Short mmCIF file of C-alpha atoms and ligand atoms in Angstrom, two decimals:
data_model
loop_
_atom_site.label_atom_id
_atom_site.label_comp_id
_atom_site.label_asym_id
_atom_site.label_seq_id
_atom_site.Cartn_x
_atom_site.Cartn_y
_atom_site.Cartn_z
CA MET O 112 200.03 129.56 118.29
CA SER O 113 201.55 128.17 115.15
CA SER O 114 204.33 125.16 115.71
CA LEU O 115 206.97 124.53 113.71
CA HIS O 116 206.80 120.85 114.53
CA LEU O 117 203.16 120.77 113.22
CA ASN O 118 204.44 122.23 109.87
CA ALA O 119 206.85 119.39 109.74
CA VAL O 120 204.24 117.08 110.41
CA ARG O 121 201.48 118.15 107.97
CA GLN O 122 203.96 118.05 105.04
CA PHE O 123 204.92 114.66 105.32
CA GLU O 124 201.18 113.93 106.43
CA GLN O 125 200.46 115.47 102.82
CA ALA O 126 202.89 112.81 100.94
CA ALA O 127 201.36 110.27 103.41
CA SER O 128 198.12 110.78 102.05
CA LEU O 129 199.49 110.38 98.65
CA LEU O 130 200.83 107.01 99.24
CA GLY O 131 197.82 105.67 101.60
CA LEU O 132 200.10 105.19 104.40
CA SER O 133 198.43 103.69 107.39
CA GLU O 134 197.49 105.42 110.28
CA ALA O 135 199.84 103.41 112.49
CA ASP O 136 203.04 104.69 110.05
CA ARG O 137 201.88 108.19 110.56
CA ALA O 138 201.43 108.19 114.21
CA ILE O 139 205.20 106.36 114.56
CA LEU O 140 206.69 109.69 112.67
CA ALA O 141 204.48 111.97 113.79
CA VAL O 142 206.21 111.97 117.37
CA PRO O 143 210.25 111.87 118.20
CA LYS O 144 211.19 108.50 119.72
CA ASN O 145 213.27 110.37 122.33
CA GLU O 146 214.01 113.78 123.70
CA VAL O 147 216.44 114.47 126.01
CA ILE O 148 216.45 117.69 128.29
CA VAL O 149 219.72 118.34 130.34
CA ASN O 150 220.20 121.47 132.36
CA PHE O 151 223.78 121.67 133.38
CA PRO O 152 225.62 124.52 135.46
CA VAL O 153 228.63 126.47 133.47
CA THR O 154 231.34 128.78 135.34
CA MET O 155 231.52 132.04 133.58
CA ASP O 156 234.81 134.11 132.81
CA ASN O 157 233.65 136.52 135.82
CA GLY O 158 233.37 133.42 138.12
CA THR O 159 229.27 133.47 138.32
CA VAL O 160 227.63 130.00 137.32
CA GLU O 161 225.19 129.94 134.56
CA VAL O 162 222.40 127.20 134.40
CA LEU O 163 221.56 126.40 130.77
CA THR O 164 219.32 123.95 129.38
CA GLY O 165 220.36 121.64 126.21
CA TYR O 166 218.19 119.53 124.18
CA ARG O 167 218.71 116.55 121.82
CA VAL O 168 215.23 115.39 119.90
CA GLN O 169 215.94 112.01 118.61
CA HIS O 170 213.08 111.68 115.77
CA ASN O 171 213.72 108.35 114.11
CA ASN O 172 216.35 105.83 113.80
CA SER O 173 214.62 103.05 111.47
CA LEU O 174 217.28 103.45 108.66
CA GLY O 175 220.55 103.98 110.90
CA PRO O 176 221.87 105.75 113.96
CA TYR O 177 219.95 109.21 114.84
CA LYS O 178 221.61 111.96 112.63
CA GLY O 179 221.50 115.94 113.29
CA GLY O 180 223.12 118.66 113.69
CA MET O 181 223.75 121.29 117.30
CA ARG O 182 222.04 124.46 117.03
CA PHE O 183 223.15 127.81 119.01
CA SER O 184 220.71 130.19 118.56
CA PRO O 185 218.07 132.29 120.78
CA ALA O 186 215.15 130.87 119.04
CA VAL O 187 215.77 127.02 120.56
CA ASP O 188 213.06 125.75 121.88
CA LEU O 189 211.52 121.94 122.09
CA ASP O 190 209.04 122.65 119.43
CA GLU O 191 212.04 124.26 116.71
CA VAL O 192 214.16 121.11 117.53
CA ARG O 193 211.28 118.55 117.35
CA ALA O 194 210.73 119.76 114.05
CA LEU O 195 214.38 120.17 112.86
CA ALA O 196 214.76 116.23 114.00
CA THR O 197 211.35 115.20 111.96
CA TRP O 198 213.07 116.96 109.12
CA MET O 199 216.35 115.28 109.18
CA THR O 200 214.71 111.98 109.26
CA PHE O 201 213.15 112.95 105.71
CA LYS O 202 216.40 114.42 104.23
CA THR O 203 218.88 111.16 105.37
CA ALA O 204 216.15 108.85 103.70
CA LEU O 205 215.65 111.11 100.53
CA VAL O 206 219.51 111.14 99.66
CA ASP O 207 219.41 107.66 100.92
CA ILE O 208 222.14 107.24 103.58
CA PRO O 209 221.93 105.14 106.52
CA PHE O 210 221.27 107.67 109.41
CA GLY O 211 217.94 108.69 111.10
CA GLY O 212 217.01 111.84 112.23
CA ALA O 213 217.66 113.92 115.25
CA LYS O 214 218.72 117.55 116.18
CA GLY O 215 220.04 119.17 119.43
CA GLY O 216 220.98 122.83 120.76
CA ILE O 217 220.96 125.36 123.31
CA ALA O 218 218.65 128.33 123.24
CA ILE O 219 222.07 131.14 123.50
CA ASP O 220 223.23 133.79 121.38
CA PRO O 221 226.78 132.75 121.09
CA ARG O 222 228.05 135.94 120.49
CA ASN O 223 226.84 136.68 123.87
CA TYR O 224 230.12 134.39 125.34
CA SER O 225 233.74 134.38 125.07
CA ALA O 226 235.75 131.75 123.27
CA GLY O 227 236.48 129.97 127.11
CA GLU O 228 233.08 130.22 127.75
CA LEU O 229 231.44 128.68 124.89
CA GLU O 230 234.06 125.77 125.08
CA ARG O 231 233.07 125.30 128.91
CA ILE O 232 229.31 125.43 127.77
CA VAL O 233 230.14 122.63 124.76
CA ARG O 234 231.99 120.78 127.06
CA ARG O 235 229.75 120.43 129.76
CA PHE O 236 226.74 119.85 127.39
CA THR O 237 228.32 117.15 126.03
CA PHE O 238 229.08 115.45 129.33
CA ALA O 239 225.59 116.15 130.45
CA LEU O 240 224.26 114.20 127.22
CA GLY O 241 226.55 111.60 128.03
CA SER O 242 225.87 108.29 126.33
CA ASN O 243 222.34 109.73 124.67
CA ILE O 244 225.06 110.38 121.97
CA GLY O 245 227.68 107.76 120.47
CA PRO O 246 229.55 107.09 117.47
CA ASP O 247 226.52 104.31 116.07
CA HIS O 248 223.68 105.68 118.07
CA ASP O 249 223.63 109.32 117.74
CA ILE O 250 225.69 111.73 115.98
CA PRO O 251 225.40 115.84 116.17
CA ALA O 252 227.06 117.90 113.51
CA PRO O 253 227.36 121.67 113.40
CA ASP O 254 224.27 123.86 112.79
CA MET O 255 223.20 127.56 113.20
CA GLY O 256 225.54 129.16 115.50
CA THR O 257 227.93 126.00 116.03
CA ASN O 258 231.04 125.14 113.69
CA ALA O 259 234.04 122.74 113.32
CA GLN O 260 235.41 123.82 116.63
CA THR O 261 232.22 123.42 118.62
CA MET O 262 232.31 119.82 116.99
CA VAL O 263 236.27 119.38 117.75
CA TRP O 264 235.67 120.10 121.61
CA MET O 265 232.46 117.70 121.72
CA MET O 266 234.82 115.03 120.02
CA ASP O 267 237.25 115.65 122.56
CA THR O 268 235.04 115.74 125.36
CA TYR O 269 233.35 112.49 124.51
CA SER O 270 236.84 110.52 123.60
CA SER O 271 237.50 111.70 127.36
CA MET O 272 234.69 110.20 128.69
CA ALA O 273 235.16 106.64 126.46
CA SER O 274 237.81 103.75 127.69
CA VAL O 275 241.08 104.53 127.14
CA ALA O 276 241.61 102.09 124.30
CA ASP O 277 238.55 103.24 122.42
CA ARG O 278 239.53 107.39 122.49
CA HIS O 279 240.40 107.46 118.79
CA THR O 280 237.82 105.31 117.36
CA VAL O 281 235.03 107.08 118.91
CA ARG O 282 235.92 110.26 117.13
CA ARG O 283 233.19 109.75 114.53
CA VAL O 284 230.87 110.41 117.27
CA VAL O 285 230.57 113.99 115.89
CA THR O 286 230.54 115.13 112.28
CA GLY O 287 231.81 118.33 110.68
CA LYS O 288 234.78 118.37 112.39
CA THR O 289 238.28 120.31 111.16
CA VAL O 290 240.01 118.25 108.50
CA ALA O 291 243.13 118.37 110.97
CA THR O 292 241.14 116.19 113.46
CA GLY O 293 239.23 113.83 111.47
CA GLY O 294 236.51 116.03 109.50
CA SER O 295 235.95 115.23 105.92
CA ARG O 296 237.46 117.86 102.99
CA GLY O 297 234.39 119.61 101.40
CA ARG O 298 232.18 119.35 104.73
CA ASP O 299 232.73 123.34 105.51
CA LYS O 300 231.09 124.21 102.13
CA ALA O 301 228.96 120.99 101.66
CA THR O 302 225.65 122.71 102.54
CA GLY O 303 226.11 125.22 100.14
CA GLN O 304 227.69 123.17 97.51
CA GLY O 305 224.67 121.32 97.84
CA VAL O 306 222.36 123.90 96.96
CA THR O 307 224.38 124.36 93.86
CA PHE O 308 224.32 120.61 92.79
CA VAL O 309 220.54 120.46 93.46
CA LEU O 310 219.71 123.42 91.24
CA ASP O 311 222.24 122.44 88.62
CA ALA O 312 220.31 118.85 88.56
CA TRP O 313 217.12 120.31 88.55
CA LEU O 314 218.36 122.78 85.46
CA ASN O 315 219.62 119.86 83.58
CA ARG O 316 216.40 118.15 83.73
CA THR O 317 214.12 121.03 82.96
CA GLY O 318 216.66 122.25 79.94
CA GLY O 319 218.25 125.24 81.74
CA SER O 320 221.78 125.94 83.28
CA ILE O 321 223.20 127.84 86.06
CA ASP O 322 225.37 129.89 83.61
CA GLY O 323 223.77 133.28 83.52
CA LYS O 324 221.23 133.12 86.18
CA ARG O 325 220.65 136.37 88.56
CA VAL O 326 220.50 135.07 92.31
CA ALA O 327 219.29 136.54 95.86
CA ILE O 328 220.50 134.96 99.00
CA GLN O 329 218.81 135.52 102.18
CA GLY O 330 221.82 134.58 104.94
CA PHE O 331 225.52 134.85 104.75
CA GLY O 332 226.35 132.11 106.85
CA ASN O 333 228.00 128.82 106.41
CA VAL O 334 225.22 127.94 103.93
CA GLY O 335 224.50 131.08 102.46
CA GLU O 336 228.40 132.13 101.97
CA HIS O 337 229.09 128.90 100.10
CA ALA O 338 225.86 128.58 98.22
CA ALA O 339 226.89 131.97 96.88
CA ARG O 340 230.55 131.27 96.00
CA THR O 341 229.63 127.96 94.22
CA LEU O 342 226.98 129.21 92.30
CA VAL O 343 229.19 132.03 91.16
CA LYS O 344 231.58 129.64 90.03
CA ALA O 345 229.09 127.83 88.19
CA GLY O 346 228.23 130.66 86.28
CA ALA O 347 225.58 132.82 88.28
CA THR O 348 225.70 136.37 89.07
CA VAL O 349 224.64 136.95 92.83
CA VAL O 350 222.95 140.14 92.75
CA ALA O 351 221.46 140.73 96.36
CA ALA O 352 222.75 139.40 99.65
CA ALA O 353 221.32 139.86 103.01
CA ASP O 354 222.10 138.58 106.64
CA HIS O 355 220.30 140.03 110.06
CA THR O 356 222.28 143.05 110.07
CA GLY O 357 221.44 144.13 106.56
CA ALA O 358 220.87 143.65 102.79
CA ILE O 359 222.67 144.98 99.44
CA TYR O 360 222.12 144.80 95.66
CA ASN O 361 224.40 144.99 92.97
CA GLY O 362 222.77 144.21 89.23
CA ASN O 363 226.73 143.78 88.17
CA GLY O 364 227.24 141.05 90.68
CA ILE O 365 228.49 140.71 94.21
CA ASP O 366 231.76 138.88 94.94
CA PRO O 367 231.13 136.34 97.60
CA GLU O 368 234.71 136.15 98.52
CA GLN O 369 234.89 139.89 98.93
CA LEU O 370 231.82 139.84 100.71
CA TRP O 371 233.04 137.50 103.12
CA GLN O 372 236.20 139.34 103.94
CA TYR O 373 234.00 142.38 104.81
CA THR O 374 231.31 140.36 106.89
CA SER O 375 234.35 138.26 108.86
CA THR O 376 235.36 141.50 109.97
CA HIS O 377 232.39 143.48 110.61
CA HIS O 378 230.51 140.91 111.88
CA GLY O 379 227.65 141.36 109.11
CA ILE O 380 226.29 142.66 105.58
CA LYS O 381 225.93 146.26 106.91
CA GLY O 382 227.64 148.92 105.47
CA ALA O 383 229.37 146.66 103.16
CA PRO O 384 230.85 148.36 99.70
CA ASP O 385 230.18 145.57 97.42
CA GLY O 386 226.41 146.76 96.66
CA GLU O 387 224.20 149.39 97.50
CA PRO O 388 222.03 148.87 100.96
CA ILE O 389 218.37 147.59 100.37
CA THR O 390 215.95 146.88 103.15
CA ASP O 391 214.92 143.36 104.12
CA ASP O 392 211.57 143.82 102.49
CA ASP O 393 213.47 144.64 99.04
CA LEU O 394 215.29 141.76 98.97
CA TRP O 395 212.36 139.67 98.26
CA ARG O 396 211.70 141.72 95.59
CA VAL O 397 214.87 142.11 93.56
CA ASP O 398 214.70 141.24 89.91
CA CYS O 399 216.20 137.50 90.07
CA ASP O 400 216.00 134.24 88.34
CA VAL O 401 216.78 132.18 91.47
CA PHE O 402 216.03 132.83 95.26
CA VAL O 403 218.01 131.12 98.19
CA PRO O 404 216.64 131.64 101.47
CA ALA O 405 219.51 130.28 103.83
CA ALA O 406 218.74 131.88 107.26
CA LEU O 407 215.90 130.92 109.59
CA GLU O 408 212.32 129.43 109.31
CA ASN O 409 209.73 131.35 108.31
CA GLN O 410 211.10 133.97 106.30
CA LEU O 411 209.17 133.38 103.05
CA CYS O 412 206.00 134.42 104.12
CA GLU O 413 202.54 135.20 101.79
CA ARG O 414 203.38 138.57 101.16
CA ARG O 415 206.88 137.87 100.16
CA ALA O 416 205.89 134.89 98.28
CA LEU O 417 203.41 137.43 96.00
CA ASP O 418 206.49 139.88 95.67
CA LEU O 419 208.82 137.28 94.61
CA THR O 420 210.25 137.44 90.85
CA ALA O 421 212.66 134.30 90.98
CA THR O 422 210.97 131.35 88.96
CA VAL O 423 212.82 128.86 91.51
CA VAL O 424 213.54 128.62 95.32
CA VAL O 425 216.22 126.69 96.55
CA GLU O 426 215.59 126.32 100.12
CA GLY O 427 219.24 126.20 101.89
CA ALA O 428 217.57 126.82 105.37
CA ASN O 429 215.44 124.08 107.11
CA GLY O 430 211.54 125.26 107.12
CA PRO O 431 212.22 128.81 105.64
CA THR O 432 208.82 128.62 103.32
CA THR O 433 205.46 129.06 105.26
CA PRO O 434 202.70 126.92 104.33
CA GLU O 435 200.56 129.78 103.51
CA ALA O 436 203.50 130.90 100.97
CA GLU O 437 203.82 127.70 99.75
CA LEU O 438 200.37 127.88 98.38
CA VAL O 439 201.04 131.16 96.92
CA LEU O 440 204.66 129.89 95.34
CA ALA O 441 202.55 126.94 93.50
CA ASP O 442 199.90 128.90 92.55
CA ARG O 443 202.08 131.74 90.42
CA GLY O 444 203.96 128.56 89.28
CA VAL O 445 207.33 129.05 90.97
CA THR O 446 209.45 126.11 91.44
CA VAL O 447 210.54 125.20 95.30
CA LEU O 448 213.56 122.92 95.74
CA PRO O 449 212.16 121.96 99.27
CA ASP O 450 214.88 121.79 102.24
CA ILE O 451 215.17 118.34 102.67
CA LEU O 452 216.69 117.90 99.14
CA GLY O 453 218.02 121.71 98.47
CA ASN O 454 220.20 121.50 101.92
CA ALA O 455 220.90 117.89 102.38
CA GLY O 456 224.37 118.44 101.40
CA GLY O 457 225.85 119.37 104.48
CA VAL O 458 224.82 115.82 105.90
CA THR O 459 225.38 113.98 103.24
CA VAL O 460 229.30 114.80 103.41
CA SER O 461 228.84 114.34 107.04
CA TYR O 462 227.88 110.95 106.20
CA PHE O 463 231.03 110.82 104.20
CA GLU O 464 233.05 111.91 107.16
CA TRP O 465 231.68 109.32 109.54
CA VAL O 466 232.76 106.28 106.84
CA GLN O 467 236.26 108.00 106.11
CA ASN O 468 236.35 107.81 109.96
CA ARG O 469 235.54 104.16 110.10
CA ALA O 470 237.79 103.46 107.37
CA GLY O 471 240.47 105.49 108.73
CA ASP O 472 240.63 107.08 105.15
CA ALA O 473 240.75 111.19 104.05
CA TRP O 474 239.30 111.06 100.28
CA THR O 475 240.32 114.06 98.11
CA LEU O 476 238.14 116.85 97.39
CA SER O 477 237.33 116.03 94.24
CA ASP O 478 236.26 113.11 95.30
CA VAL O 479 233.89 114.21 97.80
CA ASP O 480 232.39 116.68 95.50
CA ALA O 481 231.92 114.15 92.64
CA ARG O 482 230.03 111.66 95.24
CA LEU O 483 227.98 114.52 96.95
CA ARG O 484 227.18 115.62 93.12
CA ARG O 485 226.17 111.92 92.24
CA LEU O 486 224.01 111.31 95.61
CA LEU O 487 222.21 114.73 95.24
CA ARG O 488 221.41 114.20 91.51
CA ASP O 489 220.07 110.92 91.97
CA ALA O 490 217.78 112.50 94.59
CA THR O 491 216.72 115.36 92.41
CA ASP O 492 215.87 112.85 89.72
CA GLU O 493 213.77 110.35 92.12
CA THR O 494 211.98 113.09 93.38
CA LEU O 495 211.14 114.72 89.90
CA ALA O 496 209.67 111.30 89.03
CA ALA O 497 207.18 111.13 92.16
CA ALA O 498 206.09 114.38 91.26
CA LYS O 499 205.38 113.23 87.57
CA GLU O 500 203.76 109.82 89.30
CA PHE O 501 201.84 112.05 91.75
CA ASP O 502 201.32 115.31 89.87
CA CYS O 503 202.25 117.09 93.04
CA THR O 504 204.96 119.66 94.24
CA LEU O 505 208.53 118.64 94.38
CA ARG O 506 208.10 119.13 98.10
CA ASP O 507 205.28 116.46 98.31
CA ALA O 508 206.91 114.28 95.92
CA ALA O 509 210.45 114.61 97.99
CA TYR O 510 208.50 113.25 101.01
CA VAL O 511 206.87 110.56 99.03
CA VAL O 512 210.66 109.16 98.13
CA ALA O 513 211.67 109.60 101.74
CA LEU O 514 208.37 107.89 103.23
CA ARG O 515 208.98 104.94 100.23
CA ARG O 516 212.13 104.25 101.83
CA LEU O 517 211.41 104.69 105.74
CA THR O 518 208.31 102.53 105.55
CA THR O 519 209.85 99.75 103.75
CA VAL O 520 212.10 99.63 106.50
CA MET O 521 209.29 100.07 109.05
CA ALA O 522 207.30 97.29 107.37
CA GLN O 523 210.02 94.76 107.38
CA ARG O 524 211.53 95.10 110.89
CA GLY O 525 207.86 95.34 112.37
CA VAL O 526 206.44 97.07 115.57
CA PHE O 527 208.54 95.30 118.78
CA PRO O 528 207.49 92.83 120.67
N1 LIG M 879 222.84 121.09 110.65
C1 LIG M 879 222.82 120.50 109.10
C2 LIG M 879 221.42 120.04 108.79
O1 LIG M 879 220.42 120.74 109.19
C3 LIG M 879 223.72 119.33 108.79
C4 LIG M 879 223.41 117.99 109.85
C5 LIG M 879 224.69 117.11 109.86
O2 LIG M 879 225.35 117.01 109.16
O3 LIG M 879 224.55 116.04 110.42
O4 LIG M 879 221.16 119.26 107.57
#
């Protein structure tokens, strides 16, 4: 059986070999430090009680508090959460923010629950996690199937459990909150904005520009939508877009705002008048320069990698490329800007939110964007330099940069006792 966690381990192992890392370092990073599983009851609208299972996997905290999203999706299981937590450790290390890696979630389809049921699920899950999360210990954020409202419920529940005098200081226990409740400006679009900044940084260094690039995007959730908006703003044309309901093509360009208007009222792309309908597989064959997978894991398989016309893939999703497809893409000379760089914009602005909450400050959107652009440009430059040094793919190079940071701290701190 294929394991997503094993894929994540193989990815950093490859870079660990390039660096000649010790067996001890590899063994420490191959497993999460803590795995919390909670089973908790929730009363549904019809009066019945459903017992749900929630996960929080804390992979590593050498560089700072555990950090990562909470995912509500039917595919959530321990293996997936382990993989996602592992990727968070390398993502935060790569962009050089003082956080470790974690991830959590519940195996539910949030669309099957009313707003009231979802609120009770989130609050009871937060209560069950108790002190396993905390403002300087483990800081959740939105991910697939969760949003700013989810985070506000988590924050409010956690605050209600804190001592009376601490109820405001603990609000940084989660990031990705609404701006009104202490969230950062620019956090909502941050992951999609990061896709654009990373692509721009890479194109700048390789003599290109976003202007005039034809882009296809898989996924039109928080990441895909904001990647589309920011790419178009930077001069690109979105020629194809898809989500779990359908896919469309429009050679003259899809207007992200118009498509978003449609998807928010029709719950998906299917039937959108913004382009001609195409099949899921056609999406990967569309004539384009840039492909952005911004949906689930393992979407870019070997067959699709052979079909792809794009010369660069920017991974907005976590783990969208299978190991087999990775080899095909490398063979075909297709550049992959890896997930731990391509989608690091979200956690980077989460860090900004946490800093603002600590300081009691609220930065302007242009300040947030400028800082995000700088951190992602630096991480892209370091990745390019490592790729040159080791003559390796950008994924291996990104892991090299992250591993150097992690193992430096791990060596200085040593193994207790
Ligand atoms: N869920 C996002 C990710 O996968 C953001 C995590 C965060 O902001 O902590 O990177």
